[in-house]
Coordinates of C-alpha atoms in Angstrom, one line a residue:
M1 CA 6.1 76.9 69.2
S2 CA 3.9 79.2 67.1
R3 CA 5.4 82.0 65.1
K4 CA 3.8 84.6 67.5
N5 CA 5.5 83.0 70.5
R6 CA 8.8 82.8 68.7
V7 CA 8.6 86.6 67.9
L8 CA 7.8 87.4 71.6
T9 CA 10.6 85.2 72.8
W10 CA 13.1 86.9 70.4
I11 CA 12.0 90.4 71.5
C12 CA 12.4 89.5 75.2
C13 CA 15.9 88.1 74.6
A14 CA 16.9 91.2 72.7
L15 CA 15.6 93.5 75.5
L16 CA 17.4 91.4 78.1
A17 CA 20.7 91.6 76.2
C18 CA 20.3 95.3 75.7
S19 CA 19.7 95.8 79.4
L20 CA 22.8 93.8 80.4
S21 CA 25.0 95.8 78.0
L22 CA 23.7 99.1 79.3
A23 CA 24.3 98.0 82.9
A24 CA 27.8 97.0 82.1
A25 CA 28.6 100.3 80.4
S26 CA 27.0 102.6 83.0
P27 CA 29.3 104.0 85.8
A28 CA 29.0 102.7 89.4
Q29 CA 26.6 104.5 91.6
A30 CA 26.2 104.6 95.4
S31 CA 23.8 101.7 95.4
A32 CA 26.3 99.5 93.7
G33 CA 28.9 100.0 96.4
P34 CA 30.8 97.2 98.1
G35 CA 28.3 96.0 100.6
R36 CA 25.3 97.5 102.3
C37 CA 25.6 100.6 104.4
T38 CA 24.8 99.9 108.0
G39 CA 24.2 101.9 111.2
K40 CA 21.6 103.3 113.5
F41 CA 20.6 106.7 114.9
V42 CA 22.4 107.8 118.1
N43 CA 20.1 107.8 121.1
P44 CA 21.1 111.0 123.0
I45 CA 20.3 109.4 126.3
T46 CA 21.3 105.7 126.2
D47 CA 24.2 105.8 123.7
I48 CA 26.2 108.5 125.4
C49 CA 29.0 107.9 127.9
W50 CA 27.9 110.5 130.4
S51 CA 30.8 109.8 132.7
C52 CA 33.0 111.2 129.9
L53 CA 32.0 114.7 130.9
F54 CA 34.3 114.4 133.9
P55 CA 36.5 115.5 135.5
I56 CA 35.1 119.1 136.0
S57 CA 37.6 121.5 137.4
V58 CA 37.8 125.0 138.8
G59 CA 41.3 126.2 138.3
G60 CA 43.6 123.4 139.4
L61 CA 41.0 121.8 141.7
K62 CA 38.8 119.0 140.4
I63 CA 35.4 119.7 141.9
W64 CA 34.0 116.6 140.2
P65 CA 36.9 114.1 140.0
S66 CA 37.1 111.1 137.6
S67 CA 39.4 108.2 137.0
R68 CA 39.7 109.3 133.3
P69 CA 42.9 111.1 132.4
D70 CA 42.6 114.9 132.2
T71 CA 44.7 117.6 130.6
S72 CA 46.4 120.4 132.6
N73 CA 44.2 123.2 133.8
P74 CA 45.0 126.8 134.7
A75 CA 46.2 126.9 138.3
L76 CA 44.2 129.9 139.5
P77 CA 40.5 129.6 140.1
V78 CA 39.8 133.1 138.9
C79 CA 40.4 134.6 135.4
L80 CA 40.0 137.9 133.6
C81 CA 38.9 138.4 130.0
G82 CA 39.4 142.0 129.2
L83 CA 37.5 143.8 132.0
R84 CA 35.3 140.8 132.7
P85 CA 36.3 138.6 135.7
G86 CA 35.2 135.0 135.9
I87 CA 35.9 131.5 137.2
A88 CA 38.3 129.3 135.3
M89 CA 36.3 126.2 134.4
G90 CA 37.5 123.0 132.8
F91 CA 35.3 120.2 131.4
W92 CA 34.8 117.8 128.5
E93 CA 32.1 118.5 126.0
P94 CA 30.5 116.3 123.3
V95 CA 30.6 118.5 120.2
R96 CA 30.8 116.4 117.0
L97 CA 29.6 113.2 115.5
A98 CA 31.6 111.4 112.8
D99 CA 30.8 108.6 110.3
V100 CA 33.9 106.6 109.3
S101 CA 33.2 104.1 106.6
M102 CA 34.9 102.6 103.5
K103 CA 31.6 102.9 101.7
P104 CA 31.1 106.2 100.0
W105 CA 28.1 108.2 101.0
C106 CA 27.3 105.9 103.9
F107 CA 25.8 107.9 106.7
V108 CA 26.3 105.6 109.6
N109 CA 25.0 107.8 112.4
L110 CA 21.9 108.6 110.4
G111 CA 20.6 105.1 110.6
G112 CA 22.9 103.6 108.0
M113 CA 21.4 105.6 105.2
K114 CA 23.2 105.6 101.9
L115 CA 22.6 108.8 99.9
D116 CA 23.1 108.6 96.1
P117 CA 24.2 112.0 94.9
G118 CA 23.3 111.1 91.3
F119 CA 26.8 111.5 90.0
D120 CA 30.0 109.5 90.2
I121 CA 32.1 111.2 92.9
G122 CA 33.9 109.9 95.9
F123 CA 34.1 106.3 94.7
K124 CA 37.9 106.1 94.5
S125 CA 37.8 105.0 98.1
M126 CA 35.7 101.9 97.5
A127 CA 38.3 99.6 98.9
G128 CA 39.1 97.7 102.1
P129 CA 41.7 95.2 103.3
S130 CA 42.3 92.8 100.4
A131 CA 42.2 89.1 100.7
V132 CA 44.6 88.4 97.9
G133 CA 47.6 88.5 100.2
G134 CA 50.8 90.5 100.0
A135 CA 51.2 94.1 101.2
T136 CA 47.8 95.1 99.8
Q137 CA 46.0 93.3 102.5
Y138 CA 47.0 96.0 104.9
N139 CA 45.5 98.9 102.8
S140 CA 42.2 100.5 103.4
Q141 CA 40.6 103.8 102.4
W142 CA 38.0 105.6 104.5
H143 CA 35.5 108.5 104.2
V144 CA 34.5 110.7 107.1
H145 CA 31.3 112.7 107.6
W146 CA 31.5 115.4 110.3
Y147 CA 28.4 116.6 112.1
A148 CA 27.8 119.5 114.5
Y149 CA 26.5 117.8 117.7
P150 CA 26.4 120.3 120.7
L151 CA 24.6 117.7 122.8
I152 CA 24.7 119.5 126.2
Y153 CA 23.4 122.8 124.8
W154 CA 20.9 121.0 122.6
M155 CA 19.4 119.0 125.4
E156 CA 19.5 122.1 127.7
I157 CA 21.2 120.1 130.5
V158 CA 23.1 123.2 131.6
A159 CA 21.2 126.4 131.0
D160 CA 22.7 129.9 130.4
F161 CA 26.3 128.6 130.3
L162 CA 28.2 130.7 127.8
C163 CA 31.1 128.3 127.7
L164 CA 29.0 125.7 125.8
E165 CA 29.1 125.4 122.0
Q166 CA 25.8 126.5 120.7
G167 CA 23.9 125.5 117.6
S168 CA 21.9 122.6 116.2
V169 CA 22.6 119.2 114.7
D170 CA 24.0 119.7 111.1
I171 CA 26.3 118.1 108.6
L172 CA 29.5 120.2 108.4
Y173 CA 31.9 118.2 106.2
I174 CA 31.8 115.4 103.7
T175 CA 35.1 114.0 102.5
E176 CA 33.7 112.5 99.2
I177 CA 33.8 116.0 97.7
D178 CA 37.2 116.8 99.0
P179 CA 40.0 115.9 96.5
L180 CA 42.7 116.3 99.1
W181 CA 41.2 113.5 101.1
Q182 CA 41.5 110.9 98.4
D183 CA 44.8 111.7 96.8
S184 CA 48.1 111.6 98.9
E185 CA 49.9 113.7 96.4
L186 CA 47.4 116.5 96.6
T187 CA 47.4 116.1 100.4
A188 CA 51.0 117.2 100.4
I189 CA 49.7 120.8 99.8
I190 CA 48.6 121.0 103.4
N191 CA 51.2 118.7 105.0
P192 CA 54.5 119.2 103.2
E193 CA 56.4 118.4 106.4
A194 CA 55.3 114.7 106.1
V195 CA 58.5 113.9 104.2
L196 CA 60.5 114.7 107.3
F197 CA 58.8 111.9 109.3
A198 CA 58.7 109.2 106.7
N199 CA 61.6 107.3 108.1
P200 CA 62.1 104.4 110.6
L201 CA 63.4 106.6 113.4
A202 CA 60.4 108.9 113.4
L203 CA 58.0 106.0 113.2
A204 CA 59.8 104.2 116.0
A205 CA 59.1 107.2 118.3
C206 CA 55.4 106.5 117.9
A207 CA 55.8 103.5 120.2
A208 CA 56.4 105.9 123.1
D209 CA 53.2 107.8 122.1
C210 CA 51.3 104.5 122.0
V211 CA 52.3 103.7 125.6
A212 CA 51.6 107.3 126.8
A213 CA 48.1 107.4 125.2
T214 CA 47.1 104.0 126.5
A215 CA 48.3 104.7 130.1
K216 CA 47.1 108.3 130.3
L217 CA 47.3 110.9 127.5
P218 CA 49.1 111.1 124.1
T219 CA 52.3 113.1 123.8
D220 CA 51.6 116.3 121.9
E221 CA 55.3 116.8 121.2
L222 CA 55.1 113.7 118.9
F223 CA 52.5 115.4 116.7
W224 CA 53.3 113.2 113.7
C225 CA 52.2 110.1 115.6
A226 CA 48.7 108.7 116.2
G227 CA 50.0 106.4 119.0
C228 CA 49.1 102.8 118.6
Q229 CA 47.2 103.5 115.4
G230 CA 50.2 104.5 113.4
S231 CA 51.4 107.6 111.6
M232 CA 49.3 110.8 111.5
Y233 CA 50.6 111.5 108.0
P234 CA 49.3 111.8 105.3
L235 CA 46.3 113.8 106.4
N236 CA 43.8 111.7 104.4
G237 CA 41.8 108.5 104.5
N238 CA 44.4 106.2 102.8
V239 CA 45.5 103.9 105.6
S240 CA 48.5 101.7 104.6
A241 CA 48.9 99.9 107.9
T242 CA 45.4 98.5 108.6
I243 CA 45.2 96.0 111.5
G244 CA 41.4 96.1 111.9
H245 CA 38.4 98.2 111.4
V246 CA 38.6 99.8 114.9
Q247 CA 42.2 100.7 114.6
A248 CA 42.0 102.0 111.0
S249 CA 38.8 104.0 111.5
R250 CA 40.2 105.7 114.6
L251 CA 43.3 106.6 112.7
A252 CA 41.3 108.0 109.8
L253 CA 39.2 110.1 112.3
A254 CA 42.4 111.4 114.0
R255 CA 43.9 112.4 110.7
F256 CA 40.7 114.1 109.7
S257 CA 40.6 116.1 113.0
Y258 CA 44.2 117.1 112.4
K259 CA 43.3 118.1 108.8
L260 CA 40.6 120.4 110.1
H261 CA 43.1 122.1 112.4
R262 CA 45.7 122.4 109.6
E263 CA 43.0 124.1 107.4
L264 CA 42.1 126.4 110.3
V265 CA 38.5 125.0 110.4
A266 CA 39.0 123.6 113.9
W267 CA 40.6 125.7 116.7
G268 CA 42.1 125.2 120.1
T269 CA 39.9 125.3 123.2
M270 CA 42.1 123.8 126.0
G271 CA 44.6 125.4 128.4
S272 CA 45.1 128.9 129.6
K273 CA 44.9 130.3 126.0
G274 CA 41.4 128.9 125.7
L275 CA 39.9 130.7 128.7
C276 CA 38.7 133.8 126.8
G277 CA 37.9 132.0 123.5
K278 CA 39.1 129.7 120.8
Y279 CA 42.5 130.2 119.3
L280 CA 44.4 129.0 116.2
M281 CA 46.0 125.6 116.5
P282 CA 47.4 124.5 113.1
V283 CA 49.3 121.7 114.8
M284 CA 46.6 119.8 116.6
R285 CA 47.1 118.9 120.3
K286 CA 46.0 115.3 120.5
Q287 CA 45.1 115.7 124.2
Q288 CA 42.2 117.9 123.3
Y289 CA 40.0 115.1 122.0
R290 CA 38.4 111.8 123.1
F291 CA 36.6 109.5 120.7
Q292 CA 33.6 107.4 121.9
A293 CA 32.2 104.7 119.7
T294 CA 28.5 105.0 118.8
N295 CA 28.3 102.5 116.0
P296 CA 27.9 99.6 115.6
N297 CA 27.8 99.2 119.4
P298 CA 27.9 102.3 121.6
Q299 CA 30.6 102.2 124.3
T300 CA 29.0 103.9 127.3
K301 CA 31.1 102.8 130.2
G302 CA 34.5 101.5 131.1
R303 CA 38.0 103.0 131.3
Y304 CA 38.4 103.2 127.5
A305 CA 34.8 104.1 126.5
C306 CA 36.1 107.5 125.3
A307 CA 39.8 106.8 124.8
P308 CA 42.2 109.6 123.7
I309 CA 43.8 109.6 120.3
G310 CA 46.3 106.9 119.9
A311 CA 45.2 104.6 122.8
S312 CA 45.5 100.9 122.1
T313 CA 42.3 99.4 120.6
T314 CA 42.9 96.1 122.4
F315 CA 40.5 97.3 125.1
M316 CA 37.8 98.7 122.9
S317 CA 37.5 96.4 119.9
A318 CA 35.3 93.7 121.4
G319 CA 31.8 93.7 119.8
Q320 CA 32.7 96.5 117.4
V321 CA 33.3 94.4 114.3
Y322 CA 31.2 91.5 113.1
P323 CA 30.5 90.3 109.5
A324 CA 28.1 92.0 107.2
I325 CA 26.6 94.5 109.6
G326 CA 29.5 95.7 111.8
E327 CA 31.9 97.2 109.4
D328 CA 30.7 100.9 109.4
M329 CA 32.0 102.9 112.3
G330 CA 30.4 105.9 114.1
Y331 CA 32.0 108.1 116.8
L332 CA 31.1 110.8 119.2
V333 CA 33.9 113.4 119.5
W334 CA 34.5 114.9 123.0
R335 CA 36.6 118.1 123.3
K336 CA 38.4 119.5 126.3
R337 CA 37.2 123.1 127.1
N338 CA 38.8 125.6 129.4
C339 CA 36.6 128.7 129.8
C340 CA 36.4 131.8 131.9
A341 CA 32.8 131.4 133.1
L342 CA 30.7 134.2 134.5

């Protein structure tokens, strides 16, 4: 080898060693996360369980019945808001989309796009069920992205209906920048009552909520339970009783919904109190919501296509998790609305 070639070889080796040392010293970014972010855009026609709109009621009468469980509606068909009379309507409305993923900055319902913010934030939750055995194999940590998705109003399916939530598609909440979502000690600021339910007796009561949610509707009186998914506390994405991706992601989404109510970001819309507008609901009523899977495979039909909070995942896990490309979850959130319509 000539002297010139030896010099070039030495320079190349030095540059390679320098690059490797810099790479090892630099902080992890979104592109270096545990696995590739997956997902697809939600088709507003074919990926929606349109039968989840029903039943539709006027007072206590279901004018469009359904086999899906429904909450209690005001008995009288007429209502009065101030001096304005109206008809007491009850229906289910798709209002939010949610990404639920263990990969920070993974926007599942935006086509599996992973957005790198350019700084190291939100990466504490880069962990899933461990394969090393022991208790750690049941731990997982999730992030949630919350989108405004007033589908019925946006598609103008029902025109001039003041009861519908209005607006456009938008990102409302990203848990990567929320310190309460990643630290159970900080989360105690908004759920100090969690210590009252951290005992075997309170957790055993969740078995009754599991049965009720699977058979019909969850029990709102057992507000500390998320039915078959586990405990509603703490109100963050740290799940210490992970059975599978479907169970853990639904639990994380239920906790996030409760967290929004506790922070007075989300309000009540169901029952007689909701006829004339939204009202404060710091303790979330679980019966107000249904979750429909949109990713990796949309569930658009069947009894448990849009199951209530806490329902058993035995009937909804098939085809929802498969290696490499089926571990990022997306959901459409349906909300019960009672409204005094014109």
